[in-house]
Short mmCIF file of C-alpha atoms and ligand atoms in Angstrom, two decimals:
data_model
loop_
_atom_site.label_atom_id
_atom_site.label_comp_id
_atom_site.label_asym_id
_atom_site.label_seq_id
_atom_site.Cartn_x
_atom_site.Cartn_y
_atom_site.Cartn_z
CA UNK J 5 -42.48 24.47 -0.98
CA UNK J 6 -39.38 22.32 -1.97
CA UNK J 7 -39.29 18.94 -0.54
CA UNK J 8 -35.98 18.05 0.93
CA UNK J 9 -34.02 14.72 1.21
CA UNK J 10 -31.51 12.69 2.94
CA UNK J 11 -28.95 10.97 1.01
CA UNK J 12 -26.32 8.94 2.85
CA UNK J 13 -22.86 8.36 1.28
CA UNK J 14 -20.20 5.65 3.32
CA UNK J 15 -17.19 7.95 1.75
CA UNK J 16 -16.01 11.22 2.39
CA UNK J 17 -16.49 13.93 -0.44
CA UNK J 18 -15.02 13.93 -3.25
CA UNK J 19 -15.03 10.45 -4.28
CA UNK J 20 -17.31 8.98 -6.91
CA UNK J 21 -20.05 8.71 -4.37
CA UNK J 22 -20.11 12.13 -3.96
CA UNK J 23 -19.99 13.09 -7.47
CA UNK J 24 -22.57 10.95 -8.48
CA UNK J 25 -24.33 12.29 -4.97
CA UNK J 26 -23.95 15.95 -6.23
CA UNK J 27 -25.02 15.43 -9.69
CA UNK J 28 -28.10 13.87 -9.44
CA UNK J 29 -28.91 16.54 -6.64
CA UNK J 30 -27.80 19.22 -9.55
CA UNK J 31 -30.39 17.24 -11.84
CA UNK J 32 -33.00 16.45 -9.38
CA UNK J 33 -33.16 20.45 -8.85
CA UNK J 34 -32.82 21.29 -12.27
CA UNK J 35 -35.79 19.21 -13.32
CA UNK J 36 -38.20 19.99 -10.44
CA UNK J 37 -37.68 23.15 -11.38
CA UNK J 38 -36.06 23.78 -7.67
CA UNK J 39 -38.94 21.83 -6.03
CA UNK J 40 -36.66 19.18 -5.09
CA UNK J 41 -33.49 19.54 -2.80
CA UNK J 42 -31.37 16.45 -1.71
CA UNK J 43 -28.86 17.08 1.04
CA UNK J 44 -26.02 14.73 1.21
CA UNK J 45 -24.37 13.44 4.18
CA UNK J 46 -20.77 11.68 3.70
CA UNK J 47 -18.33 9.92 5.64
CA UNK J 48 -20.87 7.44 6.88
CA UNK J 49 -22.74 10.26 8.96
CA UNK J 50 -25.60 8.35 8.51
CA UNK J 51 -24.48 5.37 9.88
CA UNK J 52 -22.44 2.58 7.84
CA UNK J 53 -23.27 1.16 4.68
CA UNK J 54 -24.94 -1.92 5.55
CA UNK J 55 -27.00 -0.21 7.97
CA UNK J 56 -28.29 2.45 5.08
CA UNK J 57 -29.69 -0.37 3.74
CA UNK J 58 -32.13 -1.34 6.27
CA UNK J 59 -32.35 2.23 7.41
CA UNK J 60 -34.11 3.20 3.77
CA UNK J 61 -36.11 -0.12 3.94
CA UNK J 62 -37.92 0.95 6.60
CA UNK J 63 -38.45 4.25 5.25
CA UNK J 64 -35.99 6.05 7.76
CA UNK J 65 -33.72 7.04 4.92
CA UNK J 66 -34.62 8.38 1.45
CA UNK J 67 -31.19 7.85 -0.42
CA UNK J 68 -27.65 6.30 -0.13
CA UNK J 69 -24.67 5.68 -1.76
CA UNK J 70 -23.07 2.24 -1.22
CA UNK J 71 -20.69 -0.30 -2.50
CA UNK J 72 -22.39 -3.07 -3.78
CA UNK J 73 -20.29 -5.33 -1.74
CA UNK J 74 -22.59 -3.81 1.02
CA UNK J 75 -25.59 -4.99 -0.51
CA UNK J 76 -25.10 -8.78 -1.46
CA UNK J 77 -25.96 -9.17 2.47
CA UNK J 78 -29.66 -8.43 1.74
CA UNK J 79 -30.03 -9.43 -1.57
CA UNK J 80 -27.42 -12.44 -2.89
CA UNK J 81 -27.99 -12.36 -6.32
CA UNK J 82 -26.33 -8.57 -6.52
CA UNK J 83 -23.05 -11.09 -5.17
CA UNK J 84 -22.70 -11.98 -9.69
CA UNK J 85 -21.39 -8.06 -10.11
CA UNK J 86 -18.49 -9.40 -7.25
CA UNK J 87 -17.61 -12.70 -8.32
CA UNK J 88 -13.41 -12.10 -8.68
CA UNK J 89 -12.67 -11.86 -12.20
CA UNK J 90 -15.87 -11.76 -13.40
CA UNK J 91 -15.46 -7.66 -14.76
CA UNK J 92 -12.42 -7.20 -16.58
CA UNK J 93 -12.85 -3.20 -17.73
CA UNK J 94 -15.18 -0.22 -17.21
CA UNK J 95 -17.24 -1.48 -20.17
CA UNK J 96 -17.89 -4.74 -18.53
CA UNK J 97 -19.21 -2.74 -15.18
CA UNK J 98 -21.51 -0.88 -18.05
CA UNK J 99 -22.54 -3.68 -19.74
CA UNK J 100 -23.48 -5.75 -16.47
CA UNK J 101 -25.32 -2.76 -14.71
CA UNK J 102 -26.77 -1.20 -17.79
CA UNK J 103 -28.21 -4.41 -19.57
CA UNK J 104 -30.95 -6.86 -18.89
CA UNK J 105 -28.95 -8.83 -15.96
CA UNK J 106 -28.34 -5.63 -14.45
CA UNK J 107 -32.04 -4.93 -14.69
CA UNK J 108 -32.83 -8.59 -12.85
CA UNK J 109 -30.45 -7.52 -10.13
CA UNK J 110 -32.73 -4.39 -9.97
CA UNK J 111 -35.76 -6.15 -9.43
CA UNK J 112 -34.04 -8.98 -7.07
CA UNK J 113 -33.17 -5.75 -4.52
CA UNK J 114 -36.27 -4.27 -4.85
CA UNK J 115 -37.94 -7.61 -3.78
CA UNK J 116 -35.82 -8.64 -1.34
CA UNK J 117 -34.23 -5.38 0.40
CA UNK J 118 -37.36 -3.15 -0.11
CA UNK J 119 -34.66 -0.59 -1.89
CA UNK J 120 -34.59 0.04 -5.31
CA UNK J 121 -31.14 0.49 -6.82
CA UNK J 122 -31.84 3.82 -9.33
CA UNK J 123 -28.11 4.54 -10.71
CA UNK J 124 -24.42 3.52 -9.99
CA UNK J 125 -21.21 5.46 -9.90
CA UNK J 126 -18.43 3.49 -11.51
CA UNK J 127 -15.59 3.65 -9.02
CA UNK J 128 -12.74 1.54 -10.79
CA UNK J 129 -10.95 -1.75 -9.32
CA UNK J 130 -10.56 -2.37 -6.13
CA UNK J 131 -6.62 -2.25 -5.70
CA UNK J 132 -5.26 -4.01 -2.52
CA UNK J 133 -3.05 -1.65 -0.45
CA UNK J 134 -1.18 -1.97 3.23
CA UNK J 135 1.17 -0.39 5.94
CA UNK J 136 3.74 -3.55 5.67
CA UNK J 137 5.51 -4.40 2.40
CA UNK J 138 4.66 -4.89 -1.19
CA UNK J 139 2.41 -7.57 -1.95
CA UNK J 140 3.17 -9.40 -5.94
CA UNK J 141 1.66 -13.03 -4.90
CA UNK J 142 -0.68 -14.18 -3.06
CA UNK J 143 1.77 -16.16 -0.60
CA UNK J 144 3.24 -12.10 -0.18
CA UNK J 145 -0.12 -11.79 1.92
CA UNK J 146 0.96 -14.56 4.36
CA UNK J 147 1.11 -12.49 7.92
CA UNK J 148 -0.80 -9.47 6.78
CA UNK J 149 -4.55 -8.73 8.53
CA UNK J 150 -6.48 -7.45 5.85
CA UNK J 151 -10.16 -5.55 6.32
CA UNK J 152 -12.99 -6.52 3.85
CA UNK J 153 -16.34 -6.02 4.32
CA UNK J 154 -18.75 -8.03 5.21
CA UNK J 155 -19.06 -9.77 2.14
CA UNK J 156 -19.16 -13.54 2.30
CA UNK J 157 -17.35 -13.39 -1.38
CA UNK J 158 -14.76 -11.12 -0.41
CA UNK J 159 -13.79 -13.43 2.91
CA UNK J 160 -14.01 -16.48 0.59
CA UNK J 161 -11.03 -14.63 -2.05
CA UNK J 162 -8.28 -13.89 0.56
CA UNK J 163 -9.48 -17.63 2.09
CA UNK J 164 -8.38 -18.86 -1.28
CA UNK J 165 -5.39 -16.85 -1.64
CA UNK J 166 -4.04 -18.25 1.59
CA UNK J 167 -5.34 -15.60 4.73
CA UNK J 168 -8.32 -15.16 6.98
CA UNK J 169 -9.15 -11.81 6.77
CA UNK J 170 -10.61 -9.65 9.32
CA UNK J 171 -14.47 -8.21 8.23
CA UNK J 172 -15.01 -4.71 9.58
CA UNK J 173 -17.60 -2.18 8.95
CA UNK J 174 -16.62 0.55 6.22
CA UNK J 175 -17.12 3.30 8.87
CA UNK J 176 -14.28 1.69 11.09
CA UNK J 177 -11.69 1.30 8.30
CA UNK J 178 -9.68 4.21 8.30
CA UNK J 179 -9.23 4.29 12.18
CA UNK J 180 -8.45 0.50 11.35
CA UNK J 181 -5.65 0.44 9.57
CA UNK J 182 -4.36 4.06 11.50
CA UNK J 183 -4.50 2.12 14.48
CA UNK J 184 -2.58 -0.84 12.81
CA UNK J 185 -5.53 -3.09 14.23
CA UNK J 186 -5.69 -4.10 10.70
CA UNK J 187 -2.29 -4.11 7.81
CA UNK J 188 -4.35 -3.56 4.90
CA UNK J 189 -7.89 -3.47 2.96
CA UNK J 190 -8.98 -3.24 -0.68
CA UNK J 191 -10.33 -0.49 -2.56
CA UNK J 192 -10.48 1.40 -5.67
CA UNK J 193 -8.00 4.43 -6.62
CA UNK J 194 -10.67 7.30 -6.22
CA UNK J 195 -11.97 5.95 -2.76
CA UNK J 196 -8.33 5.18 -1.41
CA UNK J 197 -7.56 9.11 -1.85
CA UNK J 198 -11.30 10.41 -1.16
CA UNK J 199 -10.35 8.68 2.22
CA UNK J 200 -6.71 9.62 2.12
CA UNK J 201 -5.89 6.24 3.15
CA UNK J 202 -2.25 7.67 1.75
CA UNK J 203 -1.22 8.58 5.16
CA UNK J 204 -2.34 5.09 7.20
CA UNK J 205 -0.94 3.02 4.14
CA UNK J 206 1.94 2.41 2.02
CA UNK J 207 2.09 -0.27 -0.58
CA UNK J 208 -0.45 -0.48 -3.19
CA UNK J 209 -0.88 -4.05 -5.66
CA UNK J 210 -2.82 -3.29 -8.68
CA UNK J 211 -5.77 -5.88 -8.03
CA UNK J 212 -8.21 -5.94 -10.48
CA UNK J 213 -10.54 -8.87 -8.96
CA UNK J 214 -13.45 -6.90 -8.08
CA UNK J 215 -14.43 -3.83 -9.95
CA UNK J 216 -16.41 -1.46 -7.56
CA UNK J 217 -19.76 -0.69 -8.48
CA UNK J 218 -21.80 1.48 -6.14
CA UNK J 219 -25.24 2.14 -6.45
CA UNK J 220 -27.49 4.73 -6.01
CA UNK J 221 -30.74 3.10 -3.99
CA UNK J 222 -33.91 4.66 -2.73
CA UNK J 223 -36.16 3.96 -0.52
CA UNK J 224 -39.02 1.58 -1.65
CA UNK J 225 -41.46 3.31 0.62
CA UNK J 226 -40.71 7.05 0.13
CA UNK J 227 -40.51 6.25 -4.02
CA UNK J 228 -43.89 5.07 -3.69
CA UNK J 229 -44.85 8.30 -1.96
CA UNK J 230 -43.92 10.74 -4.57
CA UNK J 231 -45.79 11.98 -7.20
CA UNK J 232 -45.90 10.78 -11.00
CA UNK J 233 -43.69 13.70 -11.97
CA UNK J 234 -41.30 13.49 -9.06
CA UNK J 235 -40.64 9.96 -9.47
CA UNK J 236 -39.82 10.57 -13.41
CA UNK J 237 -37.63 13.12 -12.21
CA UNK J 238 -36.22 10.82 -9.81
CA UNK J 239 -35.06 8.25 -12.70
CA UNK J 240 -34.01 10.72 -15.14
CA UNK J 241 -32.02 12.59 -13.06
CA UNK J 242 -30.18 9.38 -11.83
CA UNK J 243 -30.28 7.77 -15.12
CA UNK J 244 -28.14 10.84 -16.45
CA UNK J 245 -26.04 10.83 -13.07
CA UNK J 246 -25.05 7.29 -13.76
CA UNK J 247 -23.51 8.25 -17.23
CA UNK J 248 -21.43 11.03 -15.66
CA UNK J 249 -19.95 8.68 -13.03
CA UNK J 250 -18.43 7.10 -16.06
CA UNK J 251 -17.12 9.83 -17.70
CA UNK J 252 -15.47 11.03 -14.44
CA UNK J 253 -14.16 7.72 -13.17
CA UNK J 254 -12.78 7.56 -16.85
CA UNK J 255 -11.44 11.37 -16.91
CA UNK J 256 -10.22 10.94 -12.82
CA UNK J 257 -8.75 7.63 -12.43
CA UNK J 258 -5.14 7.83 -13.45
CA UNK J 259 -4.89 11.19 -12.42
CA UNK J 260 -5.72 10.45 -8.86
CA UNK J 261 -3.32 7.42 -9.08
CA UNK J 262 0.02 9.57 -10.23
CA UNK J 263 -1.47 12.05 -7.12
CA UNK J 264 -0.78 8.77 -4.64
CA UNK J 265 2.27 7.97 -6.32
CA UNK J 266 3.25 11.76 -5.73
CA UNK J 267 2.37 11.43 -2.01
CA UNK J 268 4.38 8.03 -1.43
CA UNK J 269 2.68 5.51 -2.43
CA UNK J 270 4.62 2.47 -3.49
CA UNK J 271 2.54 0.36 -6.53
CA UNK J 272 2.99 -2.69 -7.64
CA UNK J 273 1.77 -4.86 -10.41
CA UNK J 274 0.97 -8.87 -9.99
CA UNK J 275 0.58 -9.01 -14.21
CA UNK J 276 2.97 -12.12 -13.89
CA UNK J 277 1.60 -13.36 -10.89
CA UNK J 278 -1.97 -12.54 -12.11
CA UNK J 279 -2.46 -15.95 -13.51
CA UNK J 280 -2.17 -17.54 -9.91
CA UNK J 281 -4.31 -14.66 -8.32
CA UNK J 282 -7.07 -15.82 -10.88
CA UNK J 283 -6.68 -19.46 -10.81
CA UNK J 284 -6.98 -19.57 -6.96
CA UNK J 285 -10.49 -17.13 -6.61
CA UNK J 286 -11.92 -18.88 -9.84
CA UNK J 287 -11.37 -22.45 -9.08
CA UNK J 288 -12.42 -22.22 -5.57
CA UNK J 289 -14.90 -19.10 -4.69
CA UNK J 290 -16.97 -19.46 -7.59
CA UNK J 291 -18.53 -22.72 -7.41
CA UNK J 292 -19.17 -21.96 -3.76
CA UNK J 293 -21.37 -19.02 -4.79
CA UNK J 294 -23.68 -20.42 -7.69
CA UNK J 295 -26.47 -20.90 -5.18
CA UNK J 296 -26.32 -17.60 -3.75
CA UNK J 297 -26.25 -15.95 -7.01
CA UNK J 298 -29.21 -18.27 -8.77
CA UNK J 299 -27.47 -20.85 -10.30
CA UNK J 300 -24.27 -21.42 -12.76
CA UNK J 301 -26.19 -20.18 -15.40
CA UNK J 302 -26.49 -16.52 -14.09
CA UNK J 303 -22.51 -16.34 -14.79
CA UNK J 304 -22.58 -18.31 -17.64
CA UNK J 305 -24.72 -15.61 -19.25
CA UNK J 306 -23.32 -12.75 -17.83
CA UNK J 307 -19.78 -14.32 -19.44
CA UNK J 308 -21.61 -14.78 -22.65
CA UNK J 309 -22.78 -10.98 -22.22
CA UNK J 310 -19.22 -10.08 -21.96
CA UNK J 311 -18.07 -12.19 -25.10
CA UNK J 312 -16.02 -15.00 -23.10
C1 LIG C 898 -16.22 -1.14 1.57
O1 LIG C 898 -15.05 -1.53 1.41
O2 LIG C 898 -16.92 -1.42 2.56
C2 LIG C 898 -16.79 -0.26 0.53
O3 LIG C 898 -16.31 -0.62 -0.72
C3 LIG C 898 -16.44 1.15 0.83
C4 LIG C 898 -17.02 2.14 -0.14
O4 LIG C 898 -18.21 2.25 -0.24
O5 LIG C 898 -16.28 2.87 -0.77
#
């Protein structure tokens, strides 16, 4: 008999959540030779993205899809792959997740969430987009309520760039900003039009402070509860779902952007305002974060990893 699953995904479908969500389920069949089926529910169905978390902890859950900004909560040291500034390009979010810090941050989840983080979908830079006006520098943002997660990071960025922004649950977002209870949020390309932000928001401003990573996670318990072959099927499958969300995000990404542009969506850059966008998060949120992450050190190397 074929064993079914729950997978949770925070976006709609369509985004890289659900691409990564529907081809590790293609896998995941494939391999099991159809003994395994994995049903996905998006759009936060499952409750919201922090609350996955503890949900598969506990066993409730067997899967979900999640911004990794929605895991630092439970396990800190995850916070190194959203220090601002710290991933520059796609191959930086590859070398981080794929190497050996990306293994440690593995192993840190498993101990402290009771999740273990099997893949990620590569969902591109978080761009910052509102209802109000275009934003170029950070003293543009002066007025504006802007949603972030609850990500202590995150709050600590827009602190430094001059505003106290408002943290809301992912699941609340969209009604958020079409409400006008909040002017803006942050988020990559893909997600932005998976959610068709488009028609509750206006202005976009090429941020490139946080590159979106979003893992795949399991369920400690239910991992343990699978057989020898399932479980190898389990990490192949995901290991091979990982490399296709980077391919996509690669094949997708400007496509999806000239698709916003097409349905009004204003852009703009901050490349000569970048310098002060930089200067503000790195002087003053990271030292505020090298105990949460394990030390100086743990960004000192993962610089080194990137060659700076
Ligand atoms: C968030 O802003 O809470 C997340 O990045 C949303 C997502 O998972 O796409």
């Amino acid at each position: 008999m074929a064993q079914t699953y729950k997978m949770a995904l925070g976006d709609a479908a369509g985004g890289t959540q659900w691409e990564l969500g529907t081809k590790f389920t293609e896998l995941l069949a494939e391999k099991t030779g159809g003994k395994a089926k994995v049903d996905l529910f998006p759009n936060g169905q499952l409750g919201n993205e922090q609350d996955t978390v503890n949900d598969a902890a506990i066993g409730l859950l067997d899967f979900s899809v999640l911004a990794i900004n929605n895991v630092t909560p439970f396990s800190p040291t995850v916070g190194l792959l959203t220090m601002p500034y710290v991933i520059q390009s796609p191959e930086d979010a590859k070398a981080l997740t794929q190497g050996k810090i990306g293994q440690e941050l593995v192993d840190n989840t498993l101990r402290d969430a009771g999740v273990r983080i099997i893949g990620w979908a590569y969902s591109g830079f978080r761009v910052l987009t509102n209802s109000k006006r275009p934003i170029e520098s950070p003293k543009d943002l002066k007025g504006l309520v802007i949603r972030v997660p609850r990500n202590e990071i995150m709050i600590a960025s827009y602190q430094a760039w001059g505003v106290n922004p408002t943290p809301m649950a992912w699941s609340e977002t969209f009604t958020g900003l079409q409400q006008g209870v909040v002017d803006g949020q942050d988020n990559p390309y893909i997600t932005v039009s998976a959610m068709k932000f488009n028609e509750v928001q206006k202005y976009v401003t090429n941020l490139r402070y946080i590159f979106s990573l979003e893992p795949l996670i399991i369920s400690e318990s239910v991992f343990q509860q699978q057989t020898p072959e399932m479980q190898k099927a389990i990490l192949e499958a995901s290991k091979e779902a990982t490399a296709y969300s980077y391919d996509y995000l690669l094949a997708t990404e400007d496509n999806i952007k000239k698709d916003l542009a097409a349905k009004g969506m204003v852009f703009t850059d901050p490349a000569n305002n970048e310098k002060e966008w930089i200067e503000k998060v790195t002087t003053a949120v990271w030292p505020k974060f090298y105990a949460s992450i394990g030390g100086k050190d743990k960004l000192d190397t993962a610089l080194t990893v990137l060659g700076r």
